[in-house]
Amino acid sequence: MQEHEEDLRRLLGDEGARDELGLNRGRKAELRGEYLEGHDQLDTHLSRFRVLPVVNVLLGDRMPRPDRTPGEKDRWCRAMLILFKPWRLLEDLKHRGQSWTAAFNEMTFSDKAKETMLNMNVENECKDAKDKYEALRKAGKVKPLLPGHSGATASSDIESLTNALHRDAAL
């Protein structure tokens, strides 16, 4: 009996013994955490801390915009709190009767979270710039940066692109 306990202790606690027996193969285990008591997935799941950075992709409806109506800004604040503030219950996000915007303004976000929030709106800003440019172009207030398809050869298209790039330092 004591021999087995000693073997187990050696196997589980001694890194050299684990290496000798080939038990330390593969990548190093990442930090893990269990769900709280009473959680539906307590017995079946673990939460894993990711060592390498990941890019989360949000699925579903478009992200509300902070630069539109007050109602849309409130929905944007709600989305940012859900994504960036640690919470378990709705009451962790905001107080009863408090607006999402007020709860957002009370929260202190990390610099990384603030940067991510700004980057989440870049696509909307690009769409706005495209729409504004298209409206100006259609009104004849600006010339197109590139000519449309006119049956020109590929080499003249490249030449047109090169000329446009030289004319506009912002590109």
Short mmCIF file of N, CA and C in Angstrom, two decimals:
data_model
loop_
_atom_site.label_atom_id
_atom_site.label_comp_id
_atom_site.label_asym_id
_atom_site.label_seq_id
_atom_site.Cartn_x
_atom_site.Cartn_y
_atom_site.Cartn_z
N MET A 1 0.82 -1.19 0.00
CA MET A 1 0.00 0.00 0.00
C MET A 1 0.87 1.26 0.00
N GLN A 2 1.85 1.31 0.87
CA GLN A 2 2.72 2.47 0.96
C GLN A 2 3.51 2.64 -0.34
N GLU A 3 3.85 1.53 -0.97
CA GLU A 3 4.59 1.57 -2.23
C GLU A 3 3.77 2.27 -3.31
N HIS A 4 2.46 1.97 -3.36
CA HIS A 4 1.59 2.61 -4.34
C HIS A 4 1.45 4.11 -4.08
N GLU A 5 1.31 4.49 -2.82
CA GLU A 5 1.20 5.90 -2.47
C GLU A 5 2.46 6.65 -2.86
N GLU A 6 3.59 6.01 -2.64
CA GLU A 6 4.86 6.64 -2.99
C GLU A 6 4.96 6.80 -4.51
N ASP A 7 4.53 5.76 -5.24
CA ASP A 7 4.54 5.85 -6.70
C ASP A 7 3.61 6.97 -7.19
N LEU A 8 2.43 7.04 -6.60
CA LEU A 8 1.49 8.09 -7.00
C LEU A 8 2.04 9.47 -6.70
N ARG A 9 2.61 9.64 -5.52
CA ARG A 9 3.20 10.92 -5.16
C ARG A 9 4.31 11.28 -6.14
N ARG A 10 5.10 10.28 -6.48
CA ARG A 10 6.20 10.51 -7.41
C ARG A 10 5.65 10.88 -8.79
N LEU A 11 4.61 10.18 -9.21
CA LEU A 11 4.04 10.45 -10.53
C LEU A 11 3.37 11.82 -10.60
N LEU A 12 2.65 12.16 -9.58
CA LEU A 12 1.88 13.39 -9.63
C LEU A 12 2.67 14.62 -9.22
N GLY A 13 3.65 14.46 -8.34
CA GLY A 13 4.32 15.63 -7.80
C GLY A 13 5.71 15.89 -8.33
N ASP A 14 6.39 14.91 -8.80
CA ASP A 14 7.78 15.06 -9.21
C ASP A 14 7.85 15.23 -10.73
N GLU A 15 8.19 16.45 -11.17
CA GLU A 15 8.26 16.74 -12.61
C GLU A 15 9.26 15.85 -13.33
N GLY A 16 10.40 15.58 -12.69
CA GLY A 16 11.40 14.71 -13.32
C GLY A 16 10.84 13.33 -13.58
N ALA A 17 10.10 12.78 -12.61
CA ALA A 17 9.49 11.46 -12.78
C ALA A 17 8.45 11.51 -13.89
N ARG A 18 7.70 12.59 -13.96
CA ARG A 18 6.68 12.72 -15.02
C ARG A 18 7.35 12.75 -16.38
N ASP A 19 8.48 13.46 -16.47
CA ASP A 19 9.21 13.50 -17.74
C ASP A 19 9.75 12.12 -18.11
N GLU A 20 10.30 11.42 -17.12
CA GLU A 20 10.84 10.07 -17.35
C GLU A 20 9.79 9.14 -17.92
N LEU A 21 8.60 9.22 -17.41
CA LEU A 21 7.53 8.33 -17.83
C LEU A 21 6.76 8.86 -19.05
N GLY A 22 7.14 10.02 -19.56
CA GLY A 22 6.48 10.58 -20.74
C GLY A 22 5.11 11.17 -20.46
N LEU A 23 4.87 11.60 -19.24
CA LEU A 23 3.56 12.16 -18.90
C LEU A 23 3.47 13.66 -19.15
N ASN A 24 4.57 14.32 -19.47
CA ASN A 24 4.55 15.77 -19.72
C ASN A 24 4.57 16.07 -21.21
N ARG A 25 3.94 15.23 -22.00
CA ARG A 25 3.91 15.47 -23.44
C ARG A 25 2.86 16.51 -23.79
N GLY A 26 2.99 17.06 -25.00
CA GLY A 26 2.01 18.02 -25.47
C GLY A 26 2.25 19.40 -24.90
N ARG A 27 1.29 20.27 -25.17
CA ARG A 27 1.45 21.64 -24.69
C ARG A 27 1.10 21.74 -23.21
N LYS A 28 1.63 22.75 -22.59
CA LYS A 28 1.41 22.96 -21.16
C LYS A 28 -0.06 23.30 -20.93
N ALA A 29 -0.62 22.76 -19.88
CA ALA A 29 -2.03 23.02 -19.56
C ALA A 29 -2.23 24.49 -19.22
N GLU A 30 -3.33 25.04 -19.71
CA GLU A 30 -3.65 26.43 -19.43
C GLU A 30 -4.41 26.54 -18.12
N LEU A 31 -4.39 27.73 -17.54
CA LEU A 31 -5.13 27.95 -16.30
C LEU A 31 -6.62 27.69 -16.54
N ARG A 32 -7.24 27.08 -15.57
CA ARG A 32 -8.67 26.76 -15.68
C ARG A 32 -9.37 27.18 -14.41
N GLY A 33 -10.64 27.43 -14.53
CA GLY A 33 -11.45 27.78 -13.38
C GLY A 33 -12.79 27.08 -13.45
N GLU A 34 -13.33 26.79 -12.30
CA GLU A 34 -14.63 26.11 -12.26
C GLU A 34 -15.74 27.14 -12.16
N TYR A 35 -16.93 26.73 -12.57
CA TYR A 35 -18.10 27.58 -12.41
C TYR A 35 -18.52 27.59 -10.95
N LEU A 36 -19.27 28.59 -10.57
CA LEU A 36 -19.72 28.71 -9.19
C LEU A 36 -20.76 27.64 -8.86
N GLU A 37 -20.87 27.36 -7.58
CA GLU A 37 -21.87 26.41 -7.09
C GLU A 37 -23.25 26.85 -7.57
N GLY A 38 -24.03 25.90 -8.06
CA GLY A 38 -25.37 26.21 -8.54
C GLY A 38 -25.44 26.48 -10.03
N HIS A 39 -24.30 26.64 -10.70
CA HIS A 39 -24.31 26.87 -12.15
C HIS A 39 -24.68 25.58 -12.87
N ASP A 40 -25.48 25.70 -13.93
CA ASP A 40 -25.94 24.52 -14.68
C ASP A 40 -24.80 23.67 -15.21
N GLN A 41 -23.68 24.27 -15.53
CA GLN A 41 -22.58 23.53 -16.16
C GLN A 41 -21.43 23.26 -15.20
N LEU A 42 -21.67 23.38 -13.92
CA LEU A 42 -20.63 23.17 -12.91
C LEU A 42 -19.97 21.80 -13.04
N ASP A 43 -20.76 20.76 -13.26
CA ASP A 43 -20.23 19.39 -13.30
C ASP A 43 -19.68 18.99 -14.65
N THR A 44 -19.92 19.77 -15.69
CA THR A 44 -19.54 19.33 -17.04
C THR A 44 -18.57 20.25 -17.75
N HIS A 45 -18.39 21.47 -17.28
CA HIS A 45 -17.57 22.43 -18.02
C HIS A 45 -16.54 23.11 -17.11
N LEU A 46 -15.51 23.64 -17.74
CA LEU A 46 -14.50 24.47 -17.08
C LEU A 46 -14.34 25.74 -17.90
N SER A 47 -13.90 26.79 -17.27
CA SER A 47 -13.56 28.01 -17.97
C SER A 47 -12.05 28.02 -18.15
N ARG A 48 -11.59 28.26 -19.36
CA ARG A 48 -10.16 28.20 -19.65
C ARG A 48 -9.63 29.59 -19.96
N PHE A 49 -8.50 29.93 -19.35
CA PHE A 49 -7.82 31.19 -19.60
C PHE A 49 -6.98 31.03 -20.86
N ARG A 50 -7.19 31.89 -21.84
CA ARG A 50 -6.44 31.79 -23.09
C ARG A 50 -5.09 32.50 -22.95
N VAL A 51 -4.03 31.79 -23.33
CA VAL A 51 -2.69 32.36 -23.25
C VAL A 51 -2.43 33.25 -24.46
N LEU A 52 -2.84 32.79 -25.64
CA LEU A 52 -2.65 33.56 -26.86
C LEU A 52 -3.84 34.47 -27.08
N PRO A 53 -3.60 35.67 -27.61
CA PRO A 53 -4.73 36.58 -27.85
C PRO A 53 -5.64 36.04 -28.94
N VAL A 54 -6.91 36.33 -28.82
CA VAL A 54 -7.90 35.91 -29.82
C VAL A 54 -8.70 37.12 -30.27
N VAL A 55 -9.31 37.00 -31.43
CA VAL A 55 -10.20 38.04 -31.92
C VAL A 55 -11.61 37.49 -31.83
N ASN A 56 -12.42 38.11 -31.00
CA ASN A 56 -13.81 37.68 -30.88
C ASN A 56 -14.61 38.24 -32.04
N VAL A 57 -15.49 37.43 -32.57
CA VAL A 57 -16.36 37.85 -33.66
C VAL A 57 -17.79 37.85 -33.12
N LEU A 58 -18.41 39.00 -33.14
CA LEU A 58 -19.77 39.11 -32.64
C LEU A 58 -20.74 38.74 -33.76
N LEU A 59 -21.66 37.87 -33.45
CA LEU A 59 -22.66 37.44 -34.41
C LEU A 59 -24.01 38.06 -34.04
N GLY A 60 -24.86 38.20 -35.02
CA GLY A 60 -26.19 38.72 -34.74
C GLY A 60 -26.39 40.09 -35.36
N ASP A 61 -27.32 40.85 -34.77
CA ASP A 61 -27.62 42.18 -35.30
C ASP A 61 -26.40 43.07 -35.25
N ARG A 62 -26.45 44.14 -36.02
CA ARG A 62 -25.32 45.07 -36.04
C ARG A 62 -25.17 45.73 -34.67
N MET A 63 -23.97 46.17 -34.42
CA MET A 63 -23.65 46.83 -33.16
C MET A 63 -24.27 48.24 -33.18
N PRO A 64 -24.95 48.64 -32.11
CA PRO A 64 -25.48 50.02 -32.06
C PRO A 64 -24.33 51.02 -32.16
N ARG A 65 -24.69 52.25 -32.54
CA ARG A 65 -23.67 53.28 -32.72
C ARG A 65 -23.78 54.34 -31.64
N PRO A 66 -22.63 54.76 -31.10
CA PRO A 66 -22.67 55.76 -30.03
C PRO A 66 -22.89 57.18 -30.53
N ASP A 67 -22.76 57.39 -31.84
CA ASP A 67 -22.80 58.74 -32.39
C ASP A 67 -24.12 59.08 -33.08
N ARG A 68 -25.16 58.35 -32.77
CA ARG A 68 -26.46 58.60 -33.41
C ARG A 68 -27.45 59.15 -32.39
N THR A 69 -28.63 58.60 -32.33
CA THR A 69 -29.68 59.10 -31.43
C THR A 69 -29.36 58.73 -29.98
N PRO A 70 -29.95 59.45 -29.02
CA PRO A 70 -29.75 59.09 -27.61
C PRO A 70 -30.17 57.65 -27.31
N GLY A 71 -31.24 57.18 -27.95
CA GLY A 71 -31.68 55.80 -27.75
C GLY A 71 -30.65 54.80 -28.23
N GLU A 72 -30.05 55.09 -29.39
CA GLU A 72 -29.03 54.18 -29.91
C GLU A 72 -27.76 54.24 -29.06
N LYS A 73 -27.43 55.43 -28.56
CA LYS A 73 -26.26 55.53 -27.67
C LYS A 73 -26.49 54.71 -26.40
N ASP A 74 -27.70 54.73 -25.87
CA ASP A 74 -28.03 53.95 -24.68
C ASP A 74 -27.86 52.45 -24.96
N ARG A 75 -28.30 52.01 -26.14
CA ARG A 75 -28.13 50.59 -26.53
C ARG A 75 -26.65 50.25 -26.70
N TRP A 76 -25.87 51.20 -27.23
CA TRP A 76 -24.42 50.98 -27.37
C TRP A 76 -23.78 50.84 -26.00
N CYS A 77 -24.16 51.72 -25.06
CA CYS A 77 -23.62 51.64 -23.70
C CYS A 77 -23.96 50.29 -23.07
N ARG A 78 -25.18 49.82 -23.29
CA ARG A 78 -25.59 48.51 -22.77
C ARG A 78 -24.68 47.42 -23.35
N ALA A 79 -24.45 47.45 -24.66
CA ALA A 79 -23.61 46.44 -25.30
C ALA A 79 -22.18 46.48 -24.76
N MET A 80 -21.63 47.68 -24.56
CA MET A 80 -20.26 47.80 -24.05
C MET A 80 -20.15 47.28 -22.62
N LEU A 81 -21.15 47.56 -21.80
CA LEU A 81 -21.13 47.04 -20.43
C LEU A 81 -21.22 45.52 -20.42
N ILE A 82 -22.08 44.97 -21.25
CA ILE A 82 -22.21 43.51 -21.33
C ILE A 82 -20.89 42.87 -21.76
N LEU A 83 -20.21 43.51 -22.71
CA LEU A 83 -18.97 42.94 -23.24
C LEU A 83 -17.76 43.17 -22.34
N PHE A 84 -17.69 44.31 -21.65
CA PHE A 84 -16.44 44.68 -20.99
C PHE A 84 -16.50 44.78 -19.46
N LYS A 85 -17.66 44.69 -18.87
CA LYS A 85 -17.76 44.76 -17.41
C LYS A 85 -18.03 43.36 -16.87
N PRO A 86 -17.24 42.89 -15.91
CA PRO A 86 -17.51 41.56 -15.33
C PRO A 86 -18.89 41.56 -14.65
N TRP A 87 -19.69 40.54 -14.93
CA TRP A 87 -21.02 40.48 -14.33
C TRP A 87 -21.54 39.05 -14.29
N ARG A 88 -22.44 38.81 -13.36
CA ARG A 88 -23.14 37.53 -13.26
C ARG A 88 -24.64 37.73 -13.33
N LEU A 89 -25.11 38.83 -12.74
CA LEU A 89 -26.53 39.17 -12.72
C LEU A 89 -26.71 40.54 -13.35
N LEU A 90 -27.90 40.81 -13.85
CA LEU A 90 -28.19 42.10 -14.47
C LEU A 90 -27.88 43.25 -13.52
N GLU A 91 -28.12 43.03 -12.23
CA GLU A 91 -27.86 44.08 -11.24
C GLU A 91 -26.37 44.42 -11.13
N ASP A 92 -25.50 43.52 -11.59
CA ASP A 92 -24.06 43.81 -11.60
C ASP A 92 -23.73 44.84 -12.68
N LEU A 93 -24.57 44.94 -13.70
CA LEU A 93 -24.31 45.87 -14.80
C LEU A 93 -24.82 47.28 -14.51
N LYS A 94 -26.01 47.36 -13.93
CA LYS A 94 -26.57 48.68 -13.62
C LYS A 94 -27.59 48.55 -12.50
N HIS A 95 -27.83 49.67 -11.82
CA HIS A 95 -28.82 49.70 -10.74
C HIS A 95 -30.22 49.81 -11.34
N ARG A 96 -31.19 49.33 -10.61
CA ARG A 96 -32.59 49.43 -11.04
C ARG A 96 -32.95 50.91 -11.22
N GLY A 97 -33.55 51.24 -12.36
CA GLY A 97 -33.94 52.62 -12.64
C GLY A 97 -32.83 53.47 -13.24
N GLN A 98 -31.62 52.97 -13.28
CA GLN A 98 -30.48 53.72 -13.83
C GLN A 98 -30.43 53.48 -15.34
N SER A 99 -30.09 54.51 -16.10
CA SER A 99 -29.96 54.33 -17.55
C SER A 99 -28.65 53.61 -17.86
N TRP A 100 -28.62 52.97 -19.01
CA TRP A 100 -27.40 52.28 -19.43
C TRP A 100 -26.27 53.29 -19.63
N THR A 101 -26.61 54.46 -20.13
CA THR A 101 -25.59 55.49 -20.35
C THR A 101 -24.98 55.94 -19.02
N ALA A 102 -25.81 56.13 -18.01
CA ALA A 102 -25.30 56.53 -16.69
C ALA A 102 -24.42 55.43 -16.10
N ALA A 103 -24.84 54.18 -16.24
CA ALA A 103 -24.04 53.06 -15.73
C ALA A 103 -22.71 52.98 -16.47
N PHE A 104 -22.74 53.22 -17.78
CA PHE A 104 -21.52 53.21 -18.59
C PHE A 104 -20.57 54.31 -18.12
N ASN A 105 -21.10 55.50 -17.89
CA ASN A 105 -20.27 56.64 -17.47
C ASN A 105 -19.66 56.44 -16.09
N GLU A 106 -20.30 55.65 -15.24
CA GLU A 106 -19.76 55.36 -13.90
C GLU A 106 -18.63 54.34 -13.93
N MET A 107 -18.61 53.52 -14.95
CA MET A 107 -17.64 52.42 -15.04
C MET A 107 -16.27 52.95 -15.47
N THR A 108 -15.21 52.44 -14.86
CA THR A 108 -13.85 52.76 -15.28
C THR A 108 -13.33 51.57 -16.08
N PHE A 109 -13.11 51.79 -17.37
CA PHE A 109 -12.65 50.74 -18.26
C PHE A 109 -11.13 50.80 -18.40
N SER A 110 -10.52 49.67 -18.67
CA SER A 110 -9.08 49.63 -18.91
C SER A 110 -8.78 50.33 -20.24
N ASP A 111 -7.53 50.73 -20.42
CA ASP A 111 -7.12 51.36 -21.68
C ASP A 111 -7.35 50.41 -22.85
N LYS A 112 -7.09 49.12 -22.64
CA LYS A 112 -7.29 48.12 -23.69
C LYS A 112 -8.76 48.03 -24.09
N ALA A 113 -9.65 48.05 -23.09
CA ALA A 113 -11.09 48.00 -23.38
C ALA A 113 -11.54 49.25 -24.14
N LYS A 114 -11.02 50.42 -23.73
CA LYS A 114 -11.38 51.66 -24.43
C LYS A 114 -10.92 51.62 -25.88
N GLU A 115 -9.71 51.12 -26.10
CA GLU A 115 -9.18 51.02 -27.46
C GLU A 115 -10.04 50.08 -28.30
N THR A 116 -10.43 48.96 -27.72
CA THR A 116 -11.27 48.00 -28.43
C THR A 116 -12.62 48.63 -28.78
N MET A 117 -13.20 49.38 -27.86
CA MET A 117 -14.48 50.04 -28.12
C MET A 117 -14.37 51.00 -29.30
N LEU A 118 -13.28 51.77 -29.33
CA LEU A 118 -13.09 52.70 -30.45
C LEU A 118 -12.94 51.95 -31.76
N ASN A 119 -12.20 50.86 -31.74
CA ASN A 119 -12.00 50.08 -32.95
C ASN A 119 -13.28 49.42 -33.45
N MET A 120 -14.21 49.14 -32.53
CA MET A 120 -15.46 48.51 -32.93
C MET A 120 -16.31 49.44 -33.79
N ASN A 121 -16.06 50.73 -33.73
CA ASN A 121 -16.85 51.69 -34.50
C ASN A 121 -16.17 52.11 -35.80
N VAL A 122 -14.97 51.61 -36.07
CA VAL A 122 -14.23 52.01 -37.27
C VAL A 122 -14.99 51.65 -38.54
N GLU A 123 -15.58 50.46 -38.57
CA GLU A 123 -16.32 50.05 -39.76
C GLU A 123 -17.46 51.02 -40.05
N ASN A 124 -18.18 51.44 -39.02
CA ASN A 124 -19.26 52.41 -39.20
C ASN A 124 -18.73 53.74 -39.74
N GLU A 125 -17.59 54.19 -39.22
CA GLU A 125 -17.00 55.44 -39.68
C GLU A 125 -16.60 55.34 -41.15
N CYS A 126 -16.08 54.19 -41.55
CA CYS A 126 -15.70 53.99 -42.95
C CYS A 126 -16.93 54.01 -43.85
N LYS A 127 -18.01 53.37 -43.41
CA LYS A 127 -19.26 53.37 -44.19
C LYS A 127 -19.80 54.79 -44.33
N ASP A 128 -19.73 55.57 -43.25
CA ASP A 128 -20.18 56.96 -43.30
C ASP A 128 -19.36 57.76 -44.31
N ALA A 129 -18.05 57.59 -44.29
CA ALA A 129 -17.17 58.31 -45.21
C ALA A 129 -17.47 57.90 -46.66
N LYS A 130 -17.71 56.62 -46.89
CA LYS A 130 -18.04 56.14 -48.24
C LYS A 130 -19.34 56.76 -48.71
N ASP A 131 -20.36 56.75 -47.84
CA ASP A 131 -21.66 57.32 -48.21
C ASP A 131 -21.55 58.81 -48.50
N LYS A 132 -20.79 59.53 -47.68
CA LYS A 132 -20.60 60.97 -47.88
C LYS A 132 -19.89 61.23 -49.21
N TYR A 133 -18.86 60.45 -49.50
CA TYR A 133 -18.12 60.62 -50.75
C TYR A 133 -19.03 60.33 -51.94
N GLU A 134 -19.83 59.26 -51.86
CA GLU A 134 -20.73 58.91 -52.95
C GLU A 134 -21.73 60.03 -53.21
N ALA A 135 -22.27 60.61 -52.14
CA ALA A 135 -23.23 61.71 -52.29
C ALA A 135 -22.57 62.92 -52.96
N LEU A 136 -21.35 63.25 -52.53
CA LEU A 136 -20.63 64.37 -53.15
C LEU A 136 -20.30 64.08 -54.61
N ARG A 137 -19.93 62.84 -54.90
CA ARG A 137 -19.59 62.46 -56.28
C ARG A 137 -20.82 62.55 -57.17
N LYS A 138 -21.95 62.05 -56.69
CA LYS A 138 -23.19 62.09 -57.48
C LYS A 138 -23.66 63.52 -57.69
N ALA A 139 -23.40 64.40 -56.73
CA ALA A 139 -23.78 65.80 -56.86
C ALA A 139 -22.80 66.57 -57.74
N GLY A 140 -21.72 65.91 -58.17
CA GLY A 140 -20.74 66.54 -59.04
C GLY A 140 -19.78 67.46 -58.31
N LYS A 141 -19.73 67.36 -57.00
CA LYS A 141 -18.85 68.23 -56.22
C LYS A 141 -17.43 67.70 -56.11
N VAL A 142 -17.22 66.43 -56.38
CA VAL A 142 -15.88 65.84 -56.43
C VAL A 142 -15.81 64.90 -57.62
N LYS A 143 -14.61 64.76 -58.14
CA LYS A 143 -14.42 63.82 -59.24
C LYS A 143 -14.13 62.44 -58.66
N PRO A 144 -14.53 61.40 -59.37
CA PRO A 144 -14.21 60.06 -58.87
C PRO A 144 -12.70 59.87 -58.78
N LEU A 145 -12.28 59.12 -57.78
CA LEU A 145 -10.85 58.84 -57.64
C LEU A 145 -10.35 57.99 -58.79
N LEU A 146 -11.18 57.07 -59.23
CA LEU A 146 -10.83 56.18 -60.34
C LEU A 146 -11.96 56.18 -61.34
N PRO A 147 -11.63 56.12 -62.62
CA PRO A 147 -12.70 56.05 -63.61
C PRO A 147 -13.40 54.69 -63.51
N GLY A 148 -14.67 54.67 -63.84
CA GLY A 148 -15.40 53.41 -63.85
C GLY A 148 -14.96 52.55 -65.01
N HIS A 149 -15.59 51.41 -65.18
CA HIS A 149 -15.22 50.49 -66.26
C HIS A 149 -15.56 51.14 -67.59
N SER A 150 -14.57 51.30 -68.42
CA SER A 150 -14.79 51.94 -69.72
C SER A 150 -14.24 51.10 -70.85
N GLY A 151 -14.01 49.82 -70.59
CA GLY A 151 -13.48 48.96 -71.63
C GLY A 151 -11.99 49.15 -71.84
N ALA A 152 -11.34 49.88 -70.96
CA ALA A 152 -9.90 50.13 -71.10
C ALA A 152 -9.13 48.85 -70.79
N THR A 153 -7.90 48.82 -71.23
CA THR A 153 -7.06 47.65 -70.98
C THR A 153 -6.57 47.66 -69.54
N ALA A 154 -6.08 46.52 -69.11
CA ALA A 154 -5.59 46.39 -67.74
C ALA A 154 -4.44 47.36 -67.47
N SER A 155 -3.57 47.55 -68.46
CA SER A 155 -2.42 48.43 -68.24
C SER A 155 -2.87 49.88 -68.05
N SER A 156 -3.91 50.31 -68.79
CA SER A 156 -4.38 51.69 -68.60
C SER A 156 -5.10 51.83 -67.25
N ASP A 157 -5.75 50.74 -66.79
CA ASP A 157 -6.36 50.77 -65.46
C ASP A 157 -5.30 50.95 -64.38
N ILE A 158 -4.19 50.22 -64.52
CA ILE A 158 -3.09 50.33 -63.56
C ILE A 158 -2.52 51.74 -63.60
N GLU A 159 -2.38 52.28 -64.81
CA GLU A 159 -1.86 53.64 -64.96
C GLU A 159 -2.80 54.65 -64.29
N SER A 160 -4.11 54.47 -64.48
CA SER A 160 -5.08 55.36 -63.84
C SER A 160 -4.99 55.28 -62.32
N LEU A 161 -4.85 54.07 -61.81
CA LEU A 161 -4.71 53.88 -60.37
C LEU A 161 -3.45 54.57 -59.85
N THR A 162 -2.36 54.38 -60.55
CA THR A 162 -1.09 55.00 -60.15
C THR A 162 -1.22 56.52 -60.14
N ASN A 163 -1.83 57.08 -61.19
CA ASN A 163 -2.02 58.54 -61.25
C ASN A 163 -2.89 59.04 -60.11
N ALA A 164 -3.97 58.30 -59.82
CA ALA A 164 -4.86 58.70 -58.72
C ALA A 164 -4.12 58.67 -57.39
N LEU A 165 -3.29 57.66 -57.19
CA LEU A 165 -2.53 57.56 -55.95
C LEU A 165 -1.54 58.71 -55.81
N HIS A 166 -0.94 59.12 -56.92
CA HIS A 166 0.01 60.23 -56.87
C HIS A 166 -0.69 61.56 -56.62
N ARG A 167 -1.92 61.71 -57.12
CA ARG A 167 -2.66 62.96 -56.94
C ARG A 167 -3.19 63.12 -55.51
N ASP A 168 -3.49 62.00 -54.86
CA ASP A 168 -4.09 62.08 -53.52
C ASP A 168 -3.12 61.52 -52.50
N ALA A 169 -2.49 62.40 -51.74
CA ALA A 169 -1.49 61.97 -50.75
C ALA A 169 -2.11 61.18 -49.61
N ALA A 170 -3.42 61.31 -49.41
CA ALA A 170 -4.08 60.58 -48.32
C ALA A 170 -4.20 59.10 -48.61
N LEU A 171 -4.09 58.72 -49.86
CA LEU A 171 -4.21 57.30 -50.21
C LEU A 171 -2.93 56.64 -50.02
#
